[in-house]
Amino acid sequence: YTIKYSEAVKKLREITSYEDSSQLLLYASANAAAVEGSFSEAITTLQSLGDYKDSQNLIVYYSAKQAEAQEDVYDIQYIASLYESIPLFRDSKEQEEAYLSSWYQTAVTDAEAENYAEAYPIFDNLGSYNDSDKMIDYYEARRLEAEGDYISMLKAKRVYDTMPQVVDCADRSSKILETLQTVYKDAQSKMKEGNYEQALKMFASLGSYEDSVDLADKLEKEIANQKLYKAAEDSLSKQDYADAIKKFGELGSYADAKQRKEAIQQARYEAAEKMMNDEDFEGAIAEFQMLGSYKESKKNLNLAKQELTKQNAYKNAEQLYEKEDSPAEIIIKRSSAATAIKMPAGCLAANAAAFLVSSAVFFAVFLVASAAAFAPPFFAAFAYWRFICCFCMKRERGLEVSCGLSRRVL
């Protein structure tokens, strides 16, 4: 074309005055410039020719060529539209196909090299050319598949399934399905074997494949119930009945949790009733409080509290009685002499004898009170026997053994 248009220009310059030689000269000059790559000059010249020959089509054709030379990805649709506007002119159709195919191959090369930042804009601007509008999804699915986890693989499979005719989507989807099926079957086997922890991990890794989500939830609850059941048994073994009842109650209808809870409550209820009969009211109160509203626990709790109040009142009265001194003890405490006598416990006979002798001595003292010389021995004898009486009385009652003003412990 270069030689053809150049020779035509030379000859036409020699006959510029012949018919349309001047226009033909411009026409040939424009084509010659386009062949040399000067598309801007060619387009300007052709614009001056108006509708001369195919000047208008050439303007479009050379405009597309000029844009191609810029190699701007965002001009792809514009250039394609130029060629499409003159489909029958020269090789416009072939030029469009070659242009789009070149960009497509560039995008594929970049995508295969994982240079997605360069590839995706090309696919996006290629529109529907050769499934370019699906290629971004295709390579994104491949990226998910390459991550290796089953959830990502399942996502990739779903993308492949939407466009089985694109590249190798059908084959990739089939391979992923085989992998997921294998894992799913293994998880079911683990569950049947009672290896719930491992089965849970496997079902959870499958995401929403089949009924994996439901099975994972079921296993998670089963594992939690097993742990709570064991904790309830541990509390029971430690005799922490309140905690055992609470935990078995939280399990609801799981296994025999309801029956276990009832058994513990009944056993503690019977134990509380026995404590009531044995007058262990404090123990009964603790048990009935723990049992809450079980059977007549609230009623029995109030009864136990009443009985405990009565029991405490009786004990307090008894202690006050035992601590009160007798008239004889008061006299001894006021005497100027006090003697501590050590005697073995359990001397009931000596206690009685001491009372008898002390009374006789006391009476004799008053009979001879006028004989001052004999008074001290009588008082000494009286004190001796009274001390024996005091000692025995205290020891028999389980109280601190002390007599006289010295308060010495015997």
Short mmCIF file of C-alpha atoms in Angstrom, two decimals:
data_model
loop_
_atom_site.label_atom_id
_atom_site.label_comp_id
_atom_site.label_asym_id
_atom_site.label_seq_id
_atom_site.Cartn_x
_atom_site.Cartn_y
_atom_site.Cartn_z
CA TYR A 1 0.00 0.00 0.00
CA THR A 2 2.85 2.41 0.75
CA ILE A 3 4.38 2.06 -2.74
CA LYS A 4 0.99 2.21 -4.43
CA TYR A 5 -0.15 5.42 -2.72
CA SER A 6 3.27 7.08 -3.02
CA GLU A 7 3.45 6.54 -6.80
CA ALA A 8 -0.12 7.76 -7.18
CA VAL A 9 0.72 10.96 -5.34
CA LYS A 10 3.69 11.66 -7.64
CA LYS A 11 1.67 11.21 -10.81
CA LEU A 12 -1.32 13.18 -9.58
CA ARG A 13 0.85 16.15 -8.72
CA GLU A 14 1.73 16.36 -12.41
CA ILE A 15 -1.89 16.61 -13.52
CA THR A 16 -3.55 18.58 -10.74
CA SER A 17 -5.75 20.44 -13.23
CA TYR A 18 -7.23 17.33 -14.80
CA GLU A 19 -10.81 16.60 -13.70
CA ASP A 20 -10.72 15.58 -9.95
CA SER A 21 -6.99 15.11 -9.86
CA SER A 22 -6.63 17.53 -6.95
CA GLN A 23 -9.15 15.61 -4.84
CA LEU A 24 -7.66 12.29 -5.84
CA LEU A 25 -4.24 13.66 -4.87
CA LEU A 26 -5.52 14.49 -1.38
CA TYR A 27 -7.18 11.11 -1.13
CA ALA A 28 -3.98 9.28 -2.08
CA SER A 29 -1.91 11.47 0.22
CA ALA A 30 -4.21 10.64 3.17
CA ASN A 31 -3.90 6.93 2.55
CA ALA A 32 -0.15 7.17 2.15
CA ALA A 33 0.11 8.98 5.50
CA ALA A 34 -2.09 6.35 7.21
CA VAL A 35 0.08 3.54 5.85
CA GLU A 36 3.09 5.24 7.40
CA GLY A 37 1.26 5.52 10.71
CA SER A 38 0.38 9.17 10.49
CA PHE A 39 -3.28 8.60 11.23
CA SER A 40 -3.95 12.09 12.50
CA GLU A 41 -2.70 13.64 9.25
CA ALA A 42 -4.68 11.13 7.21
CA ILE A 43 -7.88 11.78 9.09
CA THR A 44 -7.50 15.55 8.73
CA THR A 45 -6.96 15.25 4.98
CA LEU A 46 -9.91 12.90 4.52
CA GLN A 47 -12.16 15.21 6.50
CA SER A 48 -11.44 17.94 3.95
CA LEU A 49 -12.64 15.66 1.17
CA GLY A 50 -16.12 15.31 2.57
CA ASP A 51 -17.98 12.46 0.87
CA TYR A 52 -15.36 11.92 -1.79
CA LYS A 53 -15.10 8.20 -2.54
CA ASP A 54 -14.98 6.24 0.80
CA SER A 55 -13.40 9.05 2.78
CA GLN A 56 -15.95 8.81 5.59
CA ASN A 57 -15.36 5.11 6.08
CA LEU A 58 -11.63 5.67 5.99
CA ILE A 59 -11.95 8.29 8.70
CA VAL A 60 -13.61 5.72 10.95
CA TYR A 61 -11.18 2.99 10.00
CA TYR A 62 -8.10 5.15 10.60
CA SER A 63 -9.57 6.53 13.84
CA ALA A 64 -9.75 2.94 15.13
CA LYS A 65 -6.17 2.34 14.07
CA GLN A 66 -5.05 5.56 15.70
CA ALA A 67 -6.76 4.54 18.99
CA GLU A 68 -5.25 1.07 18.83
CA ALA A 69 -1.81 2.57 18.77
CA GLN A 70 -2.46 4.14 22.19
CA GLU A 71 -2.87 0.67 23.78
CA ASP A 72 -5.28 2.00 26.36
CA VAL A 73 -7.43 -0.74 27.90
CA TYR A 74 -10.25 1.69 28.46
CA ASP A 75 -10.50 2.33 24.68
CA ILE A 76 -11.34 -1.31 23.90
CA GLN A 77 -15.10 -0.82 23.66
CA TYR A 78 -14.69 2.44 21.72
CA ILE A 79 -12.38 0.84 19.14
CA ALA A 80 -14.60 -2.21 18.79
CA SER A 81 -17.59 0.04 18.18
CA LEU A 82 -15.68 1.85 15.40
CA TYR A 83 -15.00 -1.38 13.56
CA GLU A 84 -18.53 -2.56 14.12
CA SER A 85 -19.87 0.61 12.52
CA ILE A 86 -18.16 -0.34 9.22
CA PRO A 87 -18.37 -4.15 9.26
CA LEU A 88 -18.18 -4.54 5.48
CA PHE A 89 -15.51 -1.98 4.84
CA ARG A 90 -12.16 -3.45 3.93
CA ASP A 91 -11.09 -5.91 6.71
CA SER A 92 -12.88 -4.15 9.58
CA LYS A 93 -14.36 -7.37 10.90
CA GLU A 94 -11.01 -9.14 10.91
CA GLN A 95 -9.32 -6.12 12.44
CA GLU A 96 -11.85 -6.03 15.27
CA GLU A 97 -11.41 -9.76 16.00
CA ALA A 98 -7.62 -9.49 15.97
CA TYR A 99 -7.73 -6.49 18.25
CA LEU A 100 -10.07 -8.05 20.81
CA SER A 101 -8.31 -11.41 20.71
CA SER A 102 -4.99 -9.73 21.41
CA TRP A 103 -6.36 -8.07 24.53
CA TYR A 104 -8.06 -11.30 25.63
CA GLN A 105 -4.82 -13.27 25.44
CA THR A 106 -3.04 -10.55 27.39
CA ALA A 107 -5.67 -10.74 30.13
CA VAL A 108 -5.50 -14.54 30.32
CA THR A 109 -1.71 -14.44 30.54
CA ASP A 110 -1.86 -11.93 33.38
CA ALA A 111 -4.56 -13.89 35.23
CA GLU A 112 -2.66 -17.18 34.98
CA ALA A 113 0.32 -15.37 36.47
CA GLU A 114 -2.02 -14.18 39.24
CA ASN A 115 -1.53 -10.60 38.09
CA TYR A 116 -5.22 -9.91 38.65
CA ALA A 117 -4.85 -6.16 38.93
CA GLU A 118 -3.84 -6.04 35.27
CA ALA A 119 -6.07 -8.82 34.00
CA TYR A 120 -9.43 -7.84 35.50
CA PRO A 121 -9.73 -4.37 33.90
CA ILE A 122 -9.09 -5.96 30.50
CA PHE A 123 -11.78 -8.63 31.00
CA ASP A 124 -14.14 -5.96 32.26
CA ASN A 125 -13.64 -3.79 29.14
CA LEU A 126 -13.83 -6.72 26.75
CA GLY A 127 -17.49 -7.09 27.68
CA SER A 128 -19.04 -10.32 26.48
CA TYR A 129 -16.22 -11.14 24.08
CA ASN A 130 -15.34 -14.83 24.43
CA ASP A 131 -17.00 -15.03 27.90
CA SER A 132 -14.82 -12.20 29.19
CA ASP A 133 -17.69 -11.05 31.37
CA LYS A 134 -17.43 -14.39 33.23
CA MET A 135 -13.66 -14.65 33.40
CA ILE A 136 -13.32 -12.46 36.47
CA ASP A 137 -15.69 -14.77 38.35
CA TYR A 138 -13.83 -17.76 36.97
CA TYR A 139 -10.46 -16.62 38.27
CA GLU A 140 -11.94 -15.52 41.58
CA ALA A 141 -13.35 -19.04 41.97
CA ARG A 142 -9.93 -20.47 41.24
CA ARG A 143 -8.45 -18.24 43.91
CA LEU A 144 -11.00 -19.57 46.42
CA GLU A 145 -10.32 -23.13 45.37
CA ALA A 146 -6.59 -22.60 45.87
CA GLU A 147 -7.13 -21.55 49.51
CA GLY A 148 -7.66 -25.23 50.28
CA ASP A 149 -10.33 -25.03 52.98
CA TYR A 150 -13.61 -26.78 52.23
CA ILE A 151 -15.81 -23.73 52.72
CA SER A 152 -13.84 -21.78 50.10
CA MET A 153 -13.86 -24.80 47.80
CA LEU A 154 -17.63 -25.06 48.14
CA LYS A 155 -17.96 -21.38 47.22
CA ALA A 156 -15.76 -21.95 44.18
CA LYS A 157 -17.85 -24.94 43.14
CA ARG A 158 -21.02 -22.88 43.23
CA VAL A 159 -19.42 -20.32 40.94
CA TYR A 160 -18.26 -23.02 38.53
CA ASP A 161 -21.76 -24.48 38.46
CA THR A 162 -23.18 -21.18 37.17
CA MET A 163 -21.04 -21.33 34.03
CA PRO A 164 -20.18 -24.95 33.22
CA GLN A 165 -19.42 -24.07 29.60
CA VAL A 166 -16.65 -21.63 30.51
CA VAL A 167 -13.13 -22.98 30.21
CA ASP A 168 -12.80 -26.01 32.60
CA CYS A 169 -15.51 -25.06 35.13
CA ALA A 170 -17.37 -28.37 34.80
CA ASP A 171 -14.26 -30.45 35.54
CA ARG A 172 -13.23 -28.30 38.47
CA SER A 173 -16.72 -28.51 40.00
CA SER A 174 -16.71 -32.30 39.71
CA LYS A 175 -13.35 -32.65 41.46
CA ILE A 176 -14.42 -30.39 44.33
CA LEU A 177 -17.61 -32.40 44.76
CA GLU A 178 -15.63 -35.62 45.13
CA THR A 179 -13.49 -34.03 47.84
CA LEU A 180 -16.46 -32.69 49.80
CA GLN A 181 -18.30 -36.01 49.62
CA THR A 182 -15.28 -37.84 51.03
CA VAL A 183 -14.98 -35.45 53.97
CA TYR A 184 -18.72 -35.60 54.65
CA LYS A 185 -18.71 -39.40 54.78
CA ASP A 186 -15.69 -39.39 57.09
CA ALA A 187 -17.46 -36.97 59.42
CA GLN A 188 -20.55 -39.21 59.53
CA SER A 189 -18.35 -42.17 60.45
CA LYS A 190 -16.71 -40.21 63.26
CA MET A 191 -20.12 -39.26 64.60
CA LYS A 192 -21.32 -42.87 64.60
CA GLU A 193 -18.16 -43.92 66.44
CA GLY A 194 -18.88 -41.37 69.15
CA ASN A 195 -15.91 -39.20 68.23
CA TYR A 196 -18.04 -36.08 68.45
CA GLU A 197 -15.22 -33.55 68.77
CA GLN A 198 -13.57 -34.65 65.53
CA ALA A 199 -16.89 -35.02 63.72
CA LEU A 200 -17.87 -31.50 64.78
CA LYS A 201 -14.67 -30.03 63.36
CA MET A 202 -15.19 -31.83 60.05
CA PHE A 203 -18.84 -30.83 59.65
CA ALA A 204 -18.02 -27.26 60.60
CA SER A 205 -15.25 -27.19 57.98
CA LEU A 206 -17.77 -28.17 55.29
CA GLY A 207 -19.81 -25.04 55.82
CA SER A 208 -23.24 -25.26 54.22
CA TYR A 209 -22.53 -28.44 52.25
CA GLU A 210 -25.55 -30.77 52.47
CA ASP A 211 -26.83 -30.69 56.12
CA SER A 212 -23.39 -30.05 57.66
CA VAL A 213 -24.58 -26.93 59.50
CA ASP A 214 -27.44 -28.79 61.23
CA LEU A 215 -25.22 -31.72 62.14
CA ALA A 216 -22.54 -29.40 63.51
CA ASP A 217 -25.13 -27.66 65.72
CA LYS A 218 -26.44 -31.02 66.92
CA LEU A 219 -22.94 -32.23 67.82
CA GLU A 220 -22.09 -28.98 69.56
CA LYS A 221 -25.14 -29.33 71.80
CA GLU A 222 -24.36 -33.00 72.46
CA ILE A 223 -20.79 -32.19 73.51
CA ALA A 224 -22.00 -29.40 75.81
CA ASN A 225 -24.59 -31.71 77.39
CA GLN A 226 -22.01 -34.42 77.96
CA LYS A 227 -19.71 -31.98 79.73
CA LEU A 228 -22.55 -30.65 81.89
CA TYR A 229 -23.70 -34.19 82.73
CA LYS A 230 -20.18 -35.12 83.85
CA ALA A 231 -19.95 -31.93 85.91
CA ALA A 232 -23.23 -32.85 87.61
CA GLU A 233 -21.89 -36.30 88.46
CA ASP A 234 -18.68 -34.75 89.82
CA SER A 235 -20.73 -32.47 92.09
CA LEU A 236 -22.76 -35.44 93.26
CA SER A 237 -19.61 -37.41 94.10
CA LYS A 238 -18.41 -34.44 96.18
CA GLN A 239 -21.79 -34.38 97.95
CA ASP A 240 -22.50 -30.94 96.55
CA TYR A 241 -26.14 -31.85 96.14
CA ALA A 242 -27.36 -28.34 95.40
CA ASP A 243 -25.01 -27.97 92.45
CA ALA A 244 -25.76 -31.49 91.20
CA ILE A 245 -29.52 -30.79 91.28
CA LYS A 246 -28.97 -27.49 89.47
CA LYS A 247 -26.86 -29.03 86.70
CA PHE A 248 -29.12 -32.04 86.15
CA GLY A 249 -32.01 -29.61 86.00
CA GLU A 250 -30.28 -27.55 83.30
CA LEU A 251 -29.93 -30.70 81.20
CA GLY A 252 -33.70 -31.03 80.99
CA SER A 253 -34.71 -34.21 79.21
CA TYR A 254 -31.16 -35.11 78.16
CA ALA A 255 -30.41 -38.80 78.83
CA ASP A 256 -31.58 -39.67 82.37
CA ALA A 257 -30.86 -36.21 83.80
CA LYS A 258 -34.47 -35.68 84.88
CA GLN A 259 -34.54 -39.02 86.76
CA ARG A 260 -31.16 -38.34 88.36
CA LYS A 261 -32.33 -34.96 89.60
CA GLU A 262 -35.50 -36.51 91.07
CA ALA A 263 -33.48 -39.26 92.78
CA ILE A 264 -31.15 -36.77 94.47
CA GLN A 265 -34.04 -34.60 95.62
CA GLN A 266 -35.90 -37.58 97.07
CA ALA A 267 -32.81 -38.85 98.87
CA ARG A 268 -32.09 -35.46 100.41
CA TYR A 269 -35.75 -35.03 101.33
CA GLU A 270 -35.70 -38.32 103.23
CA ALA A 271 -32.41 -37.36 104.88
CA ALA A 272 -33.93 -34.06 105.99
CA GLU A 273 -36.93 -35.84 107.47
CA LYS A 274 -34.60 -38.15 109.43
CA MET A 275 -32.73 -35.12 110.74
CA MET A 276 -36.04 -33.73 111.96
CA ASN A 277 -36.76 -36.96 113.81
CA ASP A 278 -33.24 -36.91 115.30
CA GLU A 279 -33.78 -33.27 116.35
CA ASP A 280 -30.93 -32.14 114.07
CA PHE A 281 -32.91 -29.08 113.10
CA GLU A 282 -29.98 -27.08 111.72
CA GLY A 283 -29.13 -29.89 109.28
CA ALA A 284 -32.79 -30.25 108.33
CA ILE A 285 -33.06 -26.51 107.65
CA ALA A 286 -30.03 -26.63 105.32
CA GLU A 287 -31.50 -29.56 103.39
CA PHE A 288 -35.01 -28.12 103.06
CA GLN A 289 -33.61 -24.77 101.93
CA MET A 290 -31.61 -26.52 99.22
CA LEU A 291 -34.68 -28.48 98.06
CA GLY A 292 -36.68 -25.31 97.52
CA SER A 293 -40.24 -26.11 96.45
CA TYR A 294 -39.69 -29.87 96.21
CA LYS A 295 -42.69 -31.64 97.78
CA GLU A 296 -43.37 -30.12 101.23
CA SER A 297 -39.87 -28.71 101.71
CA LYS A 298 -41.07 -25.14 102.30
CA LYS A 299 -43.58 -26.24 104.94
CA ASN A 300 -41.04 -28.47 106.66
CA LEU A 301 -38.46 -25.69 106.51
CA ASN A 302 -40.69 -23.41 108.56
CA LEU A 303 -41.41 -26.24 111.01
CA ALA A 304 -37.70 -26.96 111.42
CA LYS A 305 -36.99 -23.29 112.14
CA GLN A 306 -39.68 -23.25 114.81
CA GLU A 307 -38.32 -26.39 116.44
CA LEU A 308 -34.79 -25.00 116.35
CA THR A 309 -35.98 -21.86 118.13
CA LYS A 310 -37.59 -23.95 120.87
CA GLN A 311 -34.50 -26.15 121.19
CA ASN A 312 -32.19 -23.16 121.58
CA ALA A 313 -34.47 -21.57 124.17
CA TYR A 314 -34.47 -24.78 126.24
CA LYS A 315 -30.68 -25.05 126.13
CA ASN A 316 -30.25 -21.45 127.22
CA ALA A 317 -32.61 -21.97 130.20
CA GLU A 318 -30.79 -25.15 131.19
CA GLN A 319 -27.42 -23.42 131.14
CA LEU A 320 -28.70 -20.59 133.30
CA TYR A 321 -30.02 -23.09 135.87
CA GLU A 322 -26.74 -25.02 136.02
CA LYS A 323 -24.70 -21.85 136.54
CA GLU A 324 -26.75 -20.60 139.56
CA ASP A 325 -24.95 -21.07 142.94
CA SER A 326 -26.57 -22.80 145.96
CA PRO A 327 -26.82 -20.99 149.37
CA ALA A 328 -24.07 -23.22 150.79
CA GLU A 329 -21.69 -22.21 147.93
CA ILE A 330 -22.38 -18.57 148.63
CA ILE A 331 -21.37 -19.02 152.31
CA ILE A 332 -18.15 -20.78 151.33
CA LYS A 333 -17.22 -18.06 148.83
CA ARG A 334 -17.60 -15.44 151.57
CA SER A 335 -15.33 -17.29 154.06
CA SER A 336 -11.80 -16.02 154.58
CA ALA A 337 -10.20 -19.38 153.83
CA ALA A 338 -10.45 -21.39 150.63
CA THR A 339 -8.96 -24.75 149.92
CA ALA A 340 -8.82 -26.53 146.55
CA ILE A 341 -9.40 -30.29 146.79
CA LYS A 342 -8.59 -32.61 143.91
CA MET A 343 -10.90 -35.59 143.63
CA PRO A 344 -11.65 -38.10 140.86
CA ALA A 345 -14.82 -37.58 138.82
CA GLY A 346 -17.91 -39.73 139.28
CA CYS A 347 -18.05 -39.58 143.10
CA LEU A 348 -21.79 -39.61 143.67
CA ALA A 349 -21.46 -41.51 147.01
CA ALA A 350 -18.88 -39.04 148.34
CA ASN A 351 -21.12 -36.20 147.25
CA ALA A 352 -23.99 -37.53 149.32
CA ALA A 353 -21.75 -38.17 152.33
CA ALA A 354 -20.31 -34.67 152.07
CA PHE A 355 -23.77 -33.17 152.25
CA LEU A 356 -24.61 -35.24 155.34
CA VAL A 357 -21.37 -34.52 157.22
CA SER A 358 -21.32 -30.84 156.31
CA SER A 359 -24.83 -30.38 157.61
CA ALA A 360 -23.97 -32.11 160.88
CA VAL A 361 -20.81 -30.06 161.28
CA PHE A 362 -22.64 -26.87 160.55
CA PHE A 363 -25.20 -27.64 163.25
CA ALA A 364 -22.46 -28.53 165.74
CA VAL A 365 -20.68 -25.25 165.04
CA PHE A 366 -23.62 -23.28 166.31
CA LEU A 367 -23.85 -25.40 169.45
CA VAL A 368 -20.29 -24.68 170.46
CA ALA A 369 -20.06 -21.21 168.99
CA SER A 370 -19.44 -19.78 172.42
CA ALA A 371 -16.31 -21.86 172.87
CA ALA A 372 -13.96 -19.66 170.94
CA ALA A 373 -10.97 -21.90 171.42
CA PHE A 374 -12.68 -24.74 169.54
CA ALA A 375 -14.26 -22.65 166.72
CA PRO A 376 -11.41 -22.73 164.14
CA PRO A 377 -11.17 -26.55 163.99
CA PHE A 378 -14.90 -26.84 163.45
CA PHE A 379 -14.84 -24.34 160.61
CA ALA A 380 -11.87 -26.07 159.02
CA ALA A 381 -13.68 -29.43 159.10
CA PHE A 382 -16.79 -27.86 157.64
CA ALA A 383 -14.79 -26.27 154.80
CA TYR A 384 -13.04 -29.54 154.00
CA TRP A 385 -16.23 -31.54 153.59
CA ARG A 386 -18.01 -28.78 151.73
CA PHE A 387 -15.21 -28.58 149.22
CA ILE A 388 -15.62 -32.27 148.54
CA CYS A 389 -19.35 -31.69 147.95
CA CYS A 390 -18.70 -28.78 145.60
CA PHE A 391 -16.12 -30.72 143.63
CA CYS A 392 -18.34 -33.73 143.11
CA MET A 393 -21.37 -31.67 142.14
CA LYS A 394 -19.44 -29.74 139.53
CA ARG A 395 -17.76 -32.79 138.06
CA GLU A 396 -21.04 -34.65 137.81
CA ARG A 397 -22.59 -31.76 135.86
CA GLY A 398 -19.62 -31.44 133.51
CA LEU A 399 -18.88 -27.85 134.68
CA GLU A 400 -15.65 -26.14 135.63
CA VAL A 401 -14.64 -27.52 139.05
CA SER A 402 -13.80 -24.59 141.33
CA CYS A 403 -14.83 -23.79 144.86
CA GLY A 404 -14.16 -20.95 147.30
CA LEU A 405 -12.72 -17.55 146.72
CA SER A 406 -9.57 -18.81 145.02
CA ARG A 407 -11.58 -20.09 141.96
CA ARG A 408 -8.81 -22.58 141.29
CA VAL A 409 -9.67 -25.27 138.74
CA LEU A 410 -9.66 -28.70 140.39
#
